[in-house]
Coordinates of C-alpha atoms and ligand atoms in Angstrom, one line a residue:
M171 CA 40.0 109.3 -1.1
T172 CA 39.5 113.1 0.0
M173 CA 36.2 114.7 0.5
H174 CA 36.7 116.8 -2.8
Q175 CA 36.4 113.6 -5.1
R176 CA 33.8 112.7 -6.2
G177 CA 34.6 110.0 -7.8
H178 CA 33.3 106.2 -6.0
L179 CA 36.3 104.2 -5.9
L180 CA 36.1 101.0 -7.9
D181 CA 38.3 99.3 -5.1
G182 CA 39.6 96.1 -7.0
K183 CA 41.8 95.2 -4.6
T184 CA 39.0 94.4 -1.8
L185 CA 36.5 92.6 -4.7
S186 CA 39.4 90.5 -5.8
E187 CA 39.7 89.3 -2.0
T188 CA 36.0 88.4 -2.2
I189 CA 36.2 86.8 -5.2
Q190 CA 38.9 85.1 -4.2
G191 CA 37.5 83.9 -1.2
E192 CA 34.2 82.4 -3.5
I193 CA 37.3 80.2 -5.1
A194 CA 38.6 79.2 -2.2
Q195 CA 35.3 77.6 -1.2
Q196 CA 35.0 76.1 -4.4
V197 CA 38.3 74.5 -3.8
T198 CA 37.1 73.2 -0.7
E199 CA 34.2 71.9 -2.2
L200 CA 36.3 70.1 -4.6
K201 CA 39.0 68.2 -2.2
K202 CA 35.8 67.1 -0.1
K203 CA 34.8 65.3 -3.1
G204 CA 37.9 63.7 -3.3
H205 CA 39.8 65.8 -6.0
R206 CA 43.1 67.1 -5.9
A207 CA 44.0 70.8 -5.6
P208 CA 43.5 73.1 -8.7
H209 CA 47.1 73.7 -10.4
L210 CA 48.6 76.4 -12.3
A211 CA 52.2 76.9 -13.3
A212 CA 54.0 80.2 -14.1
V213 CA 56.8 80.2 -16.8
L214 CA 59.0 83.2 -16.2
V215 CA 62.2 83.8 -18.5
G216 CA 65.0 86.0 -17.4
S217 CA 64.2 88.2 -14.7
D218 CA 62.6 91.7 -15.4
G219 CA 61.9 93.1 -12.1
A220 CA 57.8 93.7 -13.0
S221 CA 57.8 90.7 -14.3
E222 CA 59.1 88.9 -11.2
T223 CA 56.4 91.2 -8.9
Y224 CA 53.6 89.8 -11.6
V225 CA 54.3 86.3 -11.3
S226 CA 54.8 86.5 -7.4
H227 CA 51.4 88.1 -6.6
K228 CA 50.1 85.2 -8.7
V229 CA 51.9 82.7 -6.8
K230 CA 51.0 83.8 -3.8
A231 CA 47.3 83.9 -5.1
C232 CA 47.2 80.4 -5.7
E233 CA 48.4 79.9 -2.5
R234 CA 45.7 82.1 -0.7
V235 CA 42.9 80.5 -2.3
G236 CA 44.3 76.6 -2.0
F237 CA 45.8 75.9 -5.5
E238 CA 49.1 74.1 -6.7
S239 CA 51.4 76.0 -8.0
T240 CA 54.3 75.4 -10.3
L241 CA 56.8 78.4 -10.8
V242 CA 59.3 77.3 -13.5
R243 CA 61.9 80.1 -14.0
L244 CA 64.0 80.0 -17.0
P245 CA 67.3 81.9 -17.9
D246 CA 66.9 84.6 -20.6
T247 CA 69.5 83.0 -22.6
I248 CA 67.2 80.1 -23.6
V249 CA 66.7 79.3 -27.2
E250 CA 63.5 79.0 -28.6
Q251 CA 63.0 75.4 -29.2
E252 CA 63.9 74.9 -25.3
L253 CA 61.1 76.8 -24.3
M254 CA 58.9 75.2 -26.5
D255 CA 60.5 72.0 -25.3
V256 CA 59.4 73.4 -21.4
I257 CA 56.4 74.1 -22.7
D258 CA 55.1 70.3 -24.1
E259 CA 56.2 69.4 -20.8
L260 CA 53.3 71.2 -19.3
N261 CA 50.9 70.2 -21.9
N262 CA 51.8 67.1 -21.5
D263 CA 51.8 66.6 -17.5
D264 CA 48.5 65.7 -16.1
N265 CA 49.3 67.2 -12.5
I266 CA 49.1 70.9 -14.3
D267 CA 45.4 72.3 -15.1
G268 CA 46.5 75.8 -16.6
F269 CA 49.7 77.3 -17.2
I270 CA 51.0 80.9 -18.1
V271 CA 53.8 82.0 -19.9
Q272 CA 54.8 85.3 -18.5
L273 CA 55.0 87.9 -21.1
P274 CA 57.4 90.0 -22.1
L275 CA 59.8 87.1 -24.1
P276 CA 63.0 88.3 -24.8
K277 CA 63.5 89.5 -28.4
H278 CA 65.0 86.7 -29.8
I279 CA 62.0 84.3 -28.9
R280 CA 58.8 84.7 -31.0
V281 CA 56.1 85.6 -28.8
D282 CA 53.2 84.2 -31.4
K283 CA 54.3 80.8 -31.7
V284 CA 55.1 80.2 -27.6
L285 CA 51.5 81.2 -27.5
E286 CA 50.7 78.8 -30.0
R287 CA 52.5 76.3 -28.2
I288 CA 50.1 75.8 -25.1
K289 CA 47.2 73.7 -25.8
P290 CA 44.2 75.7 -25.9
S291 CA 42.3 73.9 -22.8
K292 CA 45.5 74.4 -20.4
D293 CA 45.9 78.7 -22.0
V294 CA 44.6 80.2 -18.7
D295 CA 46.0 83.8 -20.3
G296 CA 43.3 83.1 -22.9
F297 CA 46.1 84.3 -25.7
H298 CA 46.3 81.4 -27.7
P299 CA 44.6 81.8 -31.1
I300 CA 42.2 79.3 -30.6
N301 CA 40.9 80.7 -27.1
T302 CA 40.3 83.8 -28.5
G303 CA 38.7 82.8 -32.0
R304 CA 36.2 81.0 -29.2
M305 CA 35.4 83.8 -27.2
V306 CA 34.4 85.7 -30.4
A307 CA 32.3 83.1 -31.7
N308 CA 30.5 83.1 -28.6
L309 CA 32.0 79.6 -27.3
P310 CA 33.0 78.3 -23.8
A311 CA 37.1 79.9 -24.0
Y312 CA 39.1 81.0 -21.1
K313 CA 38.8 84.9 -21.3
P314 CA 42.3 87.0 -21.4
A315 CA 42.5 88.1 -17.3
T316 CA 42.7 91.6 -17.9
P317 CA 39.6 92.0 -19.9
D318 CA 37.7 89.3 -18.2
G319 CA 38.5 91.1 -14.7
I320 CA 37.4 94.7 -15.8
V321 CA 34.0 92.9 -17.2
E322 CA 33.3 91.0 -13.7
M323 CA 34.3 94.7 -11.7
I324 CA 31.6 96.6 -14.2
N325 CA 29.3 93.6 -13.3
R326 CA 30.0 93.3 -9.6
F327 CA 29.4 96.9 -9.2
N328 CA 26.3 96.8 -11.3
I329 CA 27.6 99.9 -13.6
P330 CA 25.3 99.6 -16.3
T331 CA 26.5 99.5 -20.1
Q332 CA 23.6 98.9 -22.3
G333 CA 23.4 101.9 -24.7
C334 CA 26.4 103.4 -23.3
H335 CA 29.5 104.8 -25.7
V336 CA 32.6 103.2 -24.0
V337 CA 35.7 104.5 -25.1
V338 CA 38.9 101.9 -24.9
I339 CA 42.5 103.4 -25.9
G340 CA 45.2 100.8 -27.0
R341 CA 44.5 98.0 -29.4
S342 CA 46.8 95.4 -27.5
L343 CA 45.6 91.4 -28.3
I344 CA 45.7 91.1 -24.0
V345 CA 43.5 94.0 -23.1
G346 CA 42.2 96.7 -25.6
T347 CA 40.6 94.7 -29.0
P348 CA 39.2 92.2 -26.3
I349 CA 37.4 94.5 -23.9
S350 CA 36.5 96.0 -27.5
L351 CA 34.9 92.7 -28.3
L352 CA 33.3 92.0 -24.9
L353 CA 31.1 95.1 -24.0
S354 CA 30.0 95.3 -27.5
R355 CA 28.3 92.2 -27.6
D356 CA 25.1 90.9 -27.0
G357 CA 23.7 91.4 -23.0
Y358 CA 24.8 92.5 -20.0
P359 CA 27.5 93.8 -19.1
G360 CA 27.7 94.6 -22.8
D361 CA 24.9 95.8 -25.6
A362 CA 27.7 99.0 -25.4
T363 CA 28.7 101.3 -28.7
V364 CA 32.3 100.9 -28.7
T365 CA 35.2 103.2 -30.3
L366 CA 38.4 102.0 -29.9
C367 CA 41.2 104.3 -30.1
H368 CA 45.2 103.8 -30.6
R369 CA 48.3 105.8 -31.3
Y370 CA 47.1 107.0 -34.7
T371 CA 43.5 108.2 -33.5
K372 CA 43.2 111.7 -34.6
D373 CA 41.9 114.4 -31.8
L374 CA 41.7 112.0 -29.1
A375 CA 40.1 113.9 -27.2
S376 CA 37.0 114.5 -29.3
Y377 CA 36.2 110.9 -28.3
T378 CA 37.4 110.8 -24.7
R379 CA 35.0 113.3 -23.8
R380 CA 31.7 111.8 -25.2
A381 CA 32.5 108.3 -23.5
D382 CA 30.3 107.7 -20.6
I383 CA 33.0 104.5 -19.8
L384 CA 36.6 105.3 -20.8
I385 CA 39.0 102.3 -20.6
V386 CA 42.9 103.3 -20.4
A387 CA 45.3 101.0 -21.6
V388 CA 48.1 102.4 -23.3
G389 CA 51.3 102.5 -20.7
I390 CA 51.9 106.4 -20.3
P391 CA 50.9 107.6 -16.9
G392 CA 48.8 110.7 -16.2
F393 CA 47.8 110.6 -20.3
I394 CA 44.0 111.1 -19.4
T395 CA 43.8 114.6 -18.0
A396 CA 40.3 115.8 -16.6
D397 CA 39.6 118.3 -20.0
M398 CA 39.3 115.0 -21.6
V399 CA 36.8 113.3 -19.2
K400 CA 33.3 113.9 -19.3
E401 CA 30.9 115.1 -15.9
G402 CA 29.9 111.5 -14.7
A403 CA 31.8 108.9 -16.8
T404 CA 33.1 105.9 -15.2
V405 CA 36.8 105.8 -15.4
I406 CA 38.5 102.3 -15.7
D407 CA 42.8 102.7 -15.8
V408 CA 44.6 99.4 -17.1
G409 CA 47.7 100.9 -17.0
I410 CA 51.1 99.7 -14.7
T411 CA 54.3 101.8 -15.4
R412 CA 57.2 102.0 -12.7
V413 CA 57.5 106.0 -12.2
A414 CA 61.3 106.6 -10.1
D415 CA 60.2 107.6 -6.3
E416 CA 62.8 108.0 -4.0
S417 CA 60.1 108.2 -0.9
K418 CA 59.6 104.4 -1.7
K419 CA 61.8 101.6 -0.2
S420 CA 61.6 100.0 -3.3
G421 CA 63.0 103.3 -5.1
F422 CA 59.5 103.0 -7.8
S423 CA 55.5 103.6 -7.4
L424 CA 53.3 102.3 -9.6
K425 CA 51.4 105.1 -11.4
G426 CA 48.5 104.5 -14.3
D427 CA 47.3 106.0 -17.5
V428 CA 45.1 108.7 -15.7
A429 CA 45.6 111.7 -13.8
F430 CA 43.4 110.6 -10.9
E431 CA 43.9 113.6 -8.8
E432 CA 42.3 115.8 -11.4
V433 CA 39.7 112.9 -12.9
A434 CA 38.8 111.8 -10.1
P435 CA 35.9 114.5 -9.0
K436 CA 35.0 114.8 -12.3
A437 CA 33.8 111.2 -12.5
A438 CA 30.9 109.0 -11.3
F439 CA 33.3 105.9 -10.3
I440 CA 37.1 105.5 -11.0
T441 CA 39.7 102.6 -10.9
P442 CA 42.8 104.1 -8.7
V443 CA 46.1 102.8 -9.8
P444 CA 47.0 100.2 -7.8
G445 CA 44.4 98.5 -6.5
G446 CA 42.0 98.8 -9.3
V447 CA 42.3 96.3 -12.2
G448 CA 45.5 95.0 -11.4
P449 CA 44.1 92.4 -9.0
M450 CA 41.1 92.0 -10.8
T451 CA 43.7 90.3 -13.5
I452 CA 44.9 87.9 -10.9
A453 CA 41.5 87.3 -10.2
S454 CA 40.1 86.4 -13.1
L455 CA 43.3 84.0 -14.1
L456 CA 42.7 82.0 -10.7
K457 CA 38.6 82.0 -12.0
N458 CA 40.4 80.2 -15.4
T459 CA 42.5 78.1 -13.4
L460 CA 39.4 76.5 -11.6
L461 CA 37.9 76.7 -15.1
A462 CA 40.6 74.4 -16.2
A463 CA 40.6 72.2 -13.0
K464 CA 37.1 71.3 -13.3
G465 CA 37.1 70.6 -17.4
A466 CA 34.4 73.4 -17.8
V467 CA 35.6 74.7 -20.9
Y468 CA 37.1 71.8 -22.8
G469 CA 35.5 68.7 -20.8
K470 CA 37.5 66.3 -19.0
Ligands
NAD545 P1 50.6 97.8 -25.4 O1 52.0 98.5 -24.7 O2 50.7 96.5 -26.1 O3 50.0 98.9 -26.3 C1 50.0 100.2 -25.9 C2 48.4 100.5 -26.7 O4 48.6 102.0 -26.8 C3 48.6 100.4 -28.6 O5 47.6 99.9 -28.8 C4 48.6 101.6 -28.9 O6 48.2 102.0 -30.1 C5 48.2 103.1 -27.9 N1 48.7 103.9 -28.1 C6 50.2 104.4 -27.7 N2 50.3 106.1 -27.4 C7 49.1 106.5 -27.8 C8 48.5 108.0 -27.7 N3 48.9 108.7 -28.1 N4 47.4 108.0 -28.5 C9 46.5 106.6 -27.9 N5 46.9 105.3 -28.0 C10 48.2 105.1 -28.0 O7 49.6 97.8 -24.3 P2 49.2 96.9 -23.5 O8 49.5 95.6 -23.2 O9 47.7 96.3 -23.6 O10 49.3 97.5 -21.7 C11 48.9 99.3 -21.8 C12 49.0 99.5 -20.7 O11 48.3 98.6 -19.4 C13 50.8 98.8 -19.8 O12 51.3 100.2 -19.2 C14 50.4 97.6 -19.2 O13 51.4 97.4 -18.5 C15 49.3 98.2 -18.6 N6 48.5 96.7 -18.2 C16 47.8 96.1 -16.8 C17 47.6 95.3 -16.7 C18 46.7 94.8 -15.4 O14 46.6 93.6 -14.7 N7 46.4 96.2 -15.0 C19 47.0 94.2 -17.6 C20 48.0 94.7 -18.9 C21 48.7 95.5 -19.1

């Protein structure tokens, strides 16, 4: 951050490391009591670059906190039934506490069918309709990792939410819709008035300018400009897009949905990309896996 920037940085990377330290401690205690390490499996279909990166971050995070991890790699030519068989195996493997199927999947595979096949008690991504339903009903559930990570961030940075106007842009089932729900419900972090905007919202800026907390999950780099943000707002940028960048060894850099340089001076708090919501997502996935290992959501 340069001096002229007013936005207090919501450093998700450091906070995620703190949470991972707390999880590691709990793993040590579990092991002392004679339990085996929590075990997360990830299924990766095909070799999409971004998916490879996300999965490798998740596997490395498991190592850091003392979890076991298993990566199941499958070719993108796999047929739906074969993938279902792999899921059944993981469902029935007592050595695996929870698993995820990294999205997106190849077009010939029906993602809804796949997600519904995962046993809800092992669905640590929280994408199964049973977990969605339980979350809506305020019952114990695995909450989807990205919205859960955002809520945790708001909580740990003590950002007030009661009576605030939260504007969410993007209504995906993995980010926009659940975060809207979580921040509108009773108690902290919640009790907010939430407006959910999407591609058919007319005059989007008239909503964003009235946001005390603006959460952006669209996937268009630099979509939110300074003129769309209220002075003193909290801005949470979920977007991650790979943009060609010759100065980087990888050939690309990661861009958020918010034009950071111009928005930061106006914002009271702002998340960077990378290093904001992304690492919080990982922390929440680990948290869900620990809950699974303890049987804290569905019992043992
Ligand atoms: P998505 O890609 O499924 O959908 C995009 C949403 O944006 C839709 O709901 C659409 O209605 C809305 N939208 C599109 N154009 C718009 C416009 N012009 N005005 C208003 N709304 C518009 O959403 P997603 O899967 O939630 O992903 C969004 C972004 O978040 C992507 O960049 C993705 O990579 C990123 N993401 C990041 C994390 C993380 O851990 N940080 C996790 C999940 C997704």
